[in-house]
Short mmCIF file of C-alpha atoms and ligand atoms in Angstrom, two decimals:
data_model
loop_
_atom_site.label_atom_id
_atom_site.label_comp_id
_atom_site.label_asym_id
_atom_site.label_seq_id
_atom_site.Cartn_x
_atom_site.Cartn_y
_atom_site.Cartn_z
CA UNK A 652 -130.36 -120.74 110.53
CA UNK A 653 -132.91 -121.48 107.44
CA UNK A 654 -132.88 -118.63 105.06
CA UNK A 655 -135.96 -116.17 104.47
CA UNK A 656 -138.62 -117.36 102.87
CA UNK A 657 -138.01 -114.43 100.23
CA UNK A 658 -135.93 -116.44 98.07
CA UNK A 659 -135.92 -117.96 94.92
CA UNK A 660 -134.32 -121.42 96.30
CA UNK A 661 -136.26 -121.92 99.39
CA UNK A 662 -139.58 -121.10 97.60
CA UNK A 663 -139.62 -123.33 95.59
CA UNK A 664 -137.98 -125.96 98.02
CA UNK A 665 -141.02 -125.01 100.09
CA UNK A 666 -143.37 -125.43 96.75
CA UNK A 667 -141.96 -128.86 96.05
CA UNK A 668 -142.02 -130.45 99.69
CA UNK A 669 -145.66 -129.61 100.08
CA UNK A 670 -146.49 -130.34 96.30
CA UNK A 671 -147.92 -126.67 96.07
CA UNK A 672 -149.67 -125.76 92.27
CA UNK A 673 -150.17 -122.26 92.70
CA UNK A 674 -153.81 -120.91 91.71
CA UNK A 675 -153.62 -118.22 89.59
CA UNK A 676 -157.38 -117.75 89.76
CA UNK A 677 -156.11 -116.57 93.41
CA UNK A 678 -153.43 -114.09 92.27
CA UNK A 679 -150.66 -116.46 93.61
CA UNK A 680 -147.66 -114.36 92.70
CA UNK A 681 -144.99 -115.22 95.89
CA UNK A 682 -142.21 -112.36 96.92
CA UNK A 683 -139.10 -113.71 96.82
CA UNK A 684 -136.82 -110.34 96.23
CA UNK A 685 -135.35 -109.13 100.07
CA UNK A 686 -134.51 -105.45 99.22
CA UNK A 687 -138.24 -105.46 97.77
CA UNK A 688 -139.71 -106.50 101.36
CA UNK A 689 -137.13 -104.06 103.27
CA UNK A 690 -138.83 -101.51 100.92
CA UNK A 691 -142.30 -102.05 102.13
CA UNK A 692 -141.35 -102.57 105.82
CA UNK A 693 -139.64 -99.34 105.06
CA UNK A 694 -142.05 -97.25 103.31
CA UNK A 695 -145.01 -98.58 105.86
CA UNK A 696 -142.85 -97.12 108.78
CA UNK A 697 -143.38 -100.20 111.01
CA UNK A 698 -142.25 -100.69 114.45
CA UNK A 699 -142.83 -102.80 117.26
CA UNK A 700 -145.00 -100.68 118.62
CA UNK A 701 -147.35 -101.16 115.99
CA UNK A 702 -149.96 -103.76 114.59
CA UNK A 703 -150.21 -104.98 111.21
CA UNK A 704 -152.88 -106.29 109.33
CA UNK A 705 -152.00 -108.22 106.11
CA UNK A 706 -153.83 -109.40 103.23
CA UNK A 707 -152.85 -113.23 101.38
CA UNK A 708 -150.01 -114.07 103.33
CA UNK A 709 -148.86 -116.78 100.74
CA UNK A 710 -146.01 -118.71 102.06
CA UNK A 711 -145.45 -116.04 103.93
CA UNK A 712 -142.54 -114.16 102.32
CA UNK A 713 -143.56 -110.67 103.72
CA UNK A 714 -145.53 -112.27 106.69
CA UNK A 715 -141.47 -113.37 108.24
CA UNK A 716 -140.75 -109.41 107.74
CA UNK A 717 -143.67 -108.23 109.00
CA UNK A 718 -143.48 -110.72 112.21
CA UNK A 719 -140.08 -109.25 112.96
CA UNK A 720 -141.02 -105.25 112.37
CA UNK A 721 -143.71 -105.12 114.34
CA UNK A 722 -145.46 -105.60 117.53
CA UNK A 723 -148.63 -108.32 116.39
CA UNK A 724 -149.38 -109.51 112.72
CA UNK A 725 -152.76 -110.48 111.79
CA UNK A 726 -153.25 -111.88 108.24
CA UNK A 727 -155.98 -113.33 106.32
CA UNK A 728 -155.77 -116.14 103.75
CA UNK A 729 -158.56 -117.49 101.87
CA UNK A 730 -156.32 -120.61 100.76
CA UNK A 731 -156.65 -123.78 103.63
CA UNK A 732 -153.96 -125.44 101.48
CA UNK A 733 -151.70 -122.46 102.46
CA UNK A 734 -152.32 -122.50 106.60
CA UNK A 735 -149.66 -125.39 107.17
CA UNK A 736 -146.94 -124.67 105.14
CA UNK A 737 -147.37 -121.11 107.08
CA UNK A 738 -147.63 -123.21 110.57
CA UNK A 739 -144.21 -124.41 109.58
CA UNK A 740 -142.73 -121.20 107.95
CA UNK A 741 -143.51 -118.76 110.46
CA UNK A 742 -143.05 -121.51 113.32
CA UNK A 743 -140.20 -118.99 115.15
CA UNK A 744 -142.57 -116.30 115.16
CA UNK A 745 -145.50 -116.23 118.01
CA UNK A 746 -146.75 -112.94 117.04
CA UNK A 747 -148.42 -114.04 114.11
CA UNK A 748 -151.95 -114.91 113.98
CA UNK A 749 -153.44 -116.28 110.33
CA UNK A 750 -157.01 -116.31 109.39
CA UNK A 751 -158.62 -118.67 106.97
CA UNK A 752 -160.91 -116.47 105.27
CA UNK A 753 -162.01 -114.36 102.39
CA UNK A 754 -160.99 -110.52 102.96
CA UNK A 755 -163.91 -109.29 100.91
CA UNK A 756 -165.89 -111.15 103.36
CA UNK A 757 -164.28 -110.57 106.41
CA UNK A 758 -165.99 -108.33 108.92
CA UNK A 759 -162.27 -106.51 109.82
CA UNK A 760 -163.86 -103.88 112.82
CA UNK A 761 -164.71 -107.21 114.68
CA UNK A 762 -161.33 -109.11 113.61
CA UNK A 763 -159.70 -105.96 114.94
CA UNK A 764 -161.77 -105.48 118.26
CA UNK A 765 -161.46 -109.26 118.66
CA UNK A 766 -157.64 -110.16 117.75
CA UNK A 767 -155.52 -107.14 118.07
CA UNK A 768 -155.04 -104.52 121.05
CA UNK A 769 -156.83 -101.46 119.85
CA UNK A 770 -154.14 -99.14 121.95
CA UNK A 771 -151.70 -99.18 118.90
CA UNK A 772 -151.32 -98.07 115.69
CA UNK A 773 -152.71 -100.08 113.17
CA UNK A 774 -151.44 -100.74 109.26
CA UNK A 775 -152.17 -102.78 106.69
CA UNK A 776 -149.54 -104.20 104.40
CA UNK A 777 -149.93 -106.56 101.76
CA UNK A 778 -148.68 -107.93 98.31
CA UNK A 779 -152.70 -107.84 96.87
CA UNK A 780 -154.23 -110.35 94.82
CA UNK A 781 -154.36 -108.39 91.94
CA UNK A 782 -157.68 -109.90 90.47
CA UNK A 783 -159.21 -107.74 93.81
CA UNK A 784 -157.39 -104.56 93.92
CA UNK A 785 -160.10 -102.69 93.49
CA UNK A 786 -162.75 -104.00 95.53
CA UNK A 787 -160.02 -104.85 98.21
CA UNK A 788 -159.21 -101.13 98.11
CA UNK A 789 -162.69 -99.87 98.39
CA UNK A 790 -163.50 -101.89 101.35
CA UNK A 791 -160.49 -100.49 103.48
CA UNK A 792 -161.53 -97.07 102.35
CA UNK A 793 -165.20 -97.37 103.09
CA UNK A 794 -164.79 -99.17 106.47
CA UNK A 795 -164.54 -97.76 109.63
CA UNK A 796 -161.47 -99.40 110.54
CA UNK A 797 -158.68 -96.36 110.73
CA UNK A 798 -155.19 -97.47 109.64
CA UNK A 799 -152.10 -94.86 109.85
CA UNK A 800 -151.26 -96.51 106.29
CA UNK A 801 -151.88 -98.64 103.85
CA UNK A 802 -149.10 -99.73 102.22
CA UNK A 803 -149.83 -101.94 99.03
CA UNK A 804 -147.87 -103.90 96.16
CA UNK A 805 -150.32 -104.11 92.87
CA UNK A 806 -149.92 -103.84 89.44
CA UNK A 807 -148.07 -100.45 87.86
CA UNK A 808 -151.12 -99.61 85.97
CA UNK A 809 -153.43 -99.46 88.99
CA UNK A 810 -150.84 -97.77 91.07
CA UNK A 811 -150.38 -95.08 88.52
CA UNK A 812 -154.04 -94.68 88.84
CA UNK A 813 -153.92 -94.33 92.28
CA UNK A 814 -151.39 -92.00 92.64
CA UNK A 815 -152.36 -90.09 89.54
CA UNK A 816 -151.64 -85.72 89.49
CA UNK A 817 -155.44 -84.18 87.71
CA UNK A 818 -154.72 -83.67 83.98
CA UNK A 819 -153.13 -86.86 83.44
CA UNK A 820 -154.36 -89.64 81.68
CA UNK A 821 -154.40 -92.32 84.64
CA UNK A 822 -156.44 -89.56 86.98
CA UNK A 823 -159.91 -90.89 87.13
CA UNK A 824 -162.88 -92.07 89.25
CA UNK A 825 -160.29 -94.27 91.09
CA UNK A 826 -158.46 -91.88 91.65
CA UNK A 827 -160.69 -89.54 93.60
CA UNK A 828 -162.50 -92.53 95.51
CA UNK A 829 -158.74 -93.00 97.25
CA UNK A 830 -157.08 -89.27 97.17
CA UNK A 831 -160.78 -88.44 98.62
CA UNK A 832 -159.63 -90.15 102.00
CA UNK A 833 -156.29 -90.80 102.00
CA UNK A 834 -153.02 -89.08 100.60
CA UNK A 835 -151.48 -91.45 97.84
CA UNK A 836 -147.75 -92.14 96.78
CA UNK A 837 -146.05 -94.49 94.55
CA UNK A 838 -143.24 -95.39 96.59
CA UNK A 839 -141.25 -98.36 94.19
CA UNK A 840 -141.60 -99.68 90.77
CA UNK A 841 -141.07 -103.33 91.05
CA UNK A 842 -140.10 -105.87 87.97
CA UNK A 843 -142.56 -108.84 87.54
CA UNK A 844 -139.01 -110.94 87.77
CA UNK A 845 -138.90 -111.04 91.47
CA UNK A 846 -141.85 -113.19 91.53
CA UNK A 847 -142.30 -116.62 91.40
CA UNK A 848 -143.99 -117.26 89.43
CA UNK A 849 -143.79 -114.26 87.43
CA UNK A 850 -147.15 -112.47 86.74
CA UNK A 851 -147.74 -110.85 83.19
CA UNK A 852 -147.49 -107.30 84.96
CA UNK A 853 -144.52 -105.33 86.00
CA UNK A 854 -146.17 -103.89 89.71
CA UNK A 855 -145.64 -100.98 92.16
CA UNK A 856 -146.16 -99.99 95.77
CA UNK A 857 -148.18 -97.61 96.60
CA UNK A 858 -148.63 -95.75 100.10
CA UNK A 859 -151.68 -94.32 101.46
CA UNK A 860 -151.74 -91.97 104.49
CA UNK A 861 -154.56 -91.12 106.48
CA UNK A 862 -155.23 -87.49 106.09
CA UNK A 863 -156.10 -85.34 108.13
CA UNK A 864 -160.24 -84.90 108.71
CA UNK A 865 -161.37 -83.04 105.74
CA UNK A 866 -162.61 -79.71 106.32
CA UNK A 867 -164.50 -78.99 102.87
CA UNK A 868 -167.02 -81.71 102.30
CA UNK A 869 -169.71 -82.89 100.20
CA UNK A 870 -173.62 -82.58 101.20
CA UNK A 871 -173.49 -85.76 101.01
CA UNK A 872 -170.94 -88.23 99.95
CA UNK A 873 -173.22 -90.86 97.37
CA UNK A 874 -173.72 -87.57 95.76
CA UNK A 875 -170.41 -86.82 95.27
CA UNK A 876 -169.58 -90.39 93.82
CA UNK A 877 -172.31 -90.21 91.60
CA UNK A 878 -170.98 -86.87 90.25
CA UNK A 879 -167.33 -87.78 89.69
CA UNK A 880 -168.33 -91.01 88.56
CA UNK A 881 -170.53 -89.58 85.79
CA UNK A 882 -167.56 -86.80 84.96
CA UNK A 883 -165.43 -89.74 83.81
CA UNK A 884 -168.68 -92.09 82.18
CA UNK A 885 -167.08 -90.89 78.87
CA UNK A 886 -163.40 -89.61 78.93
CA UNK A 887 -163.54 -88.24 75.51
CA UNK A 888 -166.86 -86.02 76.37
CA UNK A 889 -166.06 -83.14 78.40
CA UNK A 890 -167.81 -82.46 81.42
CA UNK A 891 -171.32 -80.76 80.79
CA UNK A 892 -171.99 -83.37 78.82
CA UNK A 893 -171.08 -85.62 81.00
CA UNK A 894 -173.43 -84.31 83.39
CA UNK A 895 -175.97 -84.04 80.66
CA UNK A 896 -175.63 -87.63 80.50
CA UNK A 897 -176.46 -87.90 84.28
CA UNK A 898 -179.12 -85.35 84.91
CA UNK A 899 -181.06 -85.05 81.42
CA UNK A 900 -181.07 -82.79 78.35
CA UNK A 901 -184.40 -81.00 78.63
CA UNK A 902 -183.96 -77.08 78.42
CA UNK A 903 -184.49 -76.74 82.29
CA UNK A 904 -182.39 -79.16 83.66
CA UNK A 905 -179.65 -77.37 80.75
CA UNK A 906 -180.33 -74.15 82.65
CA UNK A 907 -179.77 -75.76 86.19
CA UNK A 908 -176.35 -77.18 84.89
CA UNK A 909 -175.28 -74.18 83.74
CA UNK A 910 -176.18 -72.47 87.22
CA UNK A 911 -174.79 -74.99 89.02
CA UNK A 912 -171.20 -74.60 86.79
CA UNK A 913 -171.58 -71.51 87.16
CA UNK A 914 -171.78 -70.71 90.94
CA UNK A 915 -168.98 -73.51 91.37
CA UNK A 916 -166.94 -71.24 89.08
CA UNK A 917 -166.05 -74.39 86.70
CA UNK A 918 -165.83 -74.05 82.95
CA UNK A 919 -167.90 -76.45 80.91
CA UNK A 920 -166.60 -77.16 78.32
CA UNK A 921 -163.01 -79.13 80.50
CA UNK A 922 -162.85 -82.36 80.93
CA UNK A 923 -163.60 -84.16 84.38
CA UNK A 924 -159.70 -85.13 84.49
CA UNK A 925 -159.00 -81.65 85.16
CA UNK A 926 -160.88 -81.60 87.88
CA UNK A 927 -159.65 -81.85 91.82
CA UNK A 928 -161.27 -83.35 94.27
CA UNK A 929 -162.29 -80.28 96.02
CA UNK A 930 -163.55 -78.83 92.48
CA UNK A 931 -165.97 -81.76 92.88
CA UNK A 932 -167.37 -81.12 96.04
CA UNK A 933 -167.85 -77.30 94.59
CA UNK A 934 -169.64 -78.76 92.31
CA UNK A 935 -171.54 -81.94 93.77
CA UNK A 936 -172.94 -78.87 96.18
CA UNK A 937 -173.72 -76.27 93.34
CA UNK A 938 -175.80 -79.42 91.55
CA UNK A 939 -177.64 -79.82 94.41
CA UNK A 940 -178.08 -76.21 95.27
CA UNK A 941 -179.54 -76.22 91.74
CA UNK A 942 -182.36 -78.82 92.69
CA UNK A 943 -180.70 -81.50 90.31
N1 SAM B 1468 -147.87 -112.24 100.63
C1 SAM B 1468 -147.35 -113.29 99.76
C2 SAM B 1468 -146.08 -112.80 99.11
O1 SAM B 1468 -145.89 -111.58 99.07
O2 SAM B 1468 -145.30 -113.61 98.64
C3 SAM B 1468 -148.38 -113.73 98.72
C4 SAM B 1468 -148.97 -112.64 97.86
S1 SAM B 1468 -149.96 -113.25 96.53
C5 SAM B 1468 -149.76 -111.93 95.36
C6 SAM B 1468 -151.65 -112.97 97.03
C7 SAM B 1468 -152.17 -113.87 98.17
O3 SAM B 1468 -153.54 -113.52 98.44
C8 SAM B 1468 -152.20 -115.35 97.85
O4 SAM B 1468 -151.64 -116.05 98.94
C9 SAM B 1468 -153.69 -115.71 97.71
O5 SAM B 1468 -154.01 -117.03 98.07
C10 SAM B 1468 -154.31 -114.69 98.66
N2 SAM B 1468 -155.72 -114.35 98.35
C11 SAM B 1468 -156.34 -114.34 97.14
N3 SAM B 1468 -157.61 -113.97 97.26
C12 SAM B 1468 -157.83 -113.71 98.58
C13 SAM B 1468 -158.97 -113.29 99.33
N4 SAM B 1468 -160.14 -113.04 98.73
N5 SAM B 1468 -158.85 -113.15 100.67
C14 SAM B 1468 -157.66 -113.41 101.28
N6 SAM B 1468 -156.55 -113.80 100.62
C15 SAM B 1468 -156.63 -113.96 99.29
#
């Protein structure tokens, strides 16, 4: 029997046979570390019972281990010079479907309601294109498509960022956008050596759990964006004027601050990265109570 994709040897034996350049401009970092994809299987939970969605399937290095956890894989690749080395790679599998398209423009609800049996559990698992972590991240988040988990490879920085505890320097407007929906982990630190190629970056994966429907929430949730994002417009400012910033510094809207700090029982003069996120709904609601 051939041996995994994730592997040095046979990566680049596939690389060679099919002439493959990788495009970096496309985050084309392959997997080729086993204990790293037992890890994610692993940490995502996966059984056969359950359907996976993944993101850049490459070669398919993490596809194969996906393919053989779980019950249907449905992946989506916006390189067509990628779909037949993966015809020929994942050739034993017949639970794999791949999809030549962009993920930031891929309408998943209908991919989901059209490809995959809605019955299951759904997950998504995926080494990301880095250059898209963030909007790739905000899209799942946003959309109505509920996974069980997300479970992500990206680099360290981002995951710390993630993940990040409030008073620490990587908490931030990222931060709360994720841990606002979804609990966040950092499940492995993994060395930019088991790539190939190597990116610049040492990475980490990080899990995100659907939590459980949140019981304290904003008025409305723009408003609440707006806020947090304004908190952390300046890191070095602390937070009234921060909001200064955001609402105005004539004497009344001063006053209406203050009131609104006030009632949400918040002192001034910290900084937003002390802040939790249900400190900012307090406060998104006091602001609004206060007419600002
Ligand atoms: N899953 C493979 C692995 O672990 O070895 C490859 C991961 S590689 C870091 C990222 C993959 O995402 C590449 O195959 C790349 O072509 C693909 N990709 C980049 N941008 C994409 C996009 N907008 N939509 C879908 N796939 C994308």
């Amino acid at each position: 029997k051939e041996l995994d994709i994730a592997n040095p040897a046979r990566t680049r034996a596939i690389m060679n046979t099919y002439g493959l350049q990788v495009k970096k401009s496309l985050g084309q970092n392959f997997l080729t570390d086993q204990n790293v994809l037992h890890n994610i299987v692993f940490t995502a939970d996966i059984s056969q019972d359950d359907n996976v969605i993944e993101i850049g399937p490459g070669i398919g290095a993490l596809t194969e281990y996906l393919a053989r956890a779980a019950h249907q894989v449905l992946a989506f690749e916006i390189d067509d010079r990628l779909l037949p080395i993966l015809d020929e790679t994942l050739a034993d599998y017949d639970n794999v479907e791949i999809i030549n398209q962009d993920i930031l423009k891929t309408d998943l609800t209908a991919m989901v309601a059209e490809h995959l049996d809605n019955e299951r559990p759904l997950k998504l698992v995926a080494n990301l294109p880095y250059y898209i972590t963030t909007p790739i991240l905000m899209n799942l988040l946003a959309g109505d498509v509920a996974f069980e988990n997300i479970v992500v490879m990206m680099q360290k920085e981002v995951a710390d960022r993630l993940s990040a505890e409030p008073g620490t320097k990587a908490y931030g407007a990222l931060t709360i956008a994720v841990q606002y929906r979804m609990a966040a982990e950092l499940a492995m630190v993994v060395p930019r050596s088991v790539f190939v190629p190597a990116p610049n970056v040492d990475s980490a994966i990080v899990k995100l759990t659907a939590l459980p429907p949140r019981t304290h929430v904003p008025f409305d949730e723009a408003a609440f964006f707006k806020v947090v994002k304004a908190g952390f417009a300046h890191r070095r400012k602390n937070l009234w004027n921060n909001l200064q910033s955001l609402f105005g510094k004539q004497a009344e809207t001063k006053n209406a601050i203050q009131t609104a700090l006030d009632t949400a029982g918040i002192d001034p003069k910290i900084r937003a990265e002390r802040l939790t996120v249900d400190e900012f709904i307090t406060l998104t609601d006091a602001l609004h109570q206060a007419d600002l």
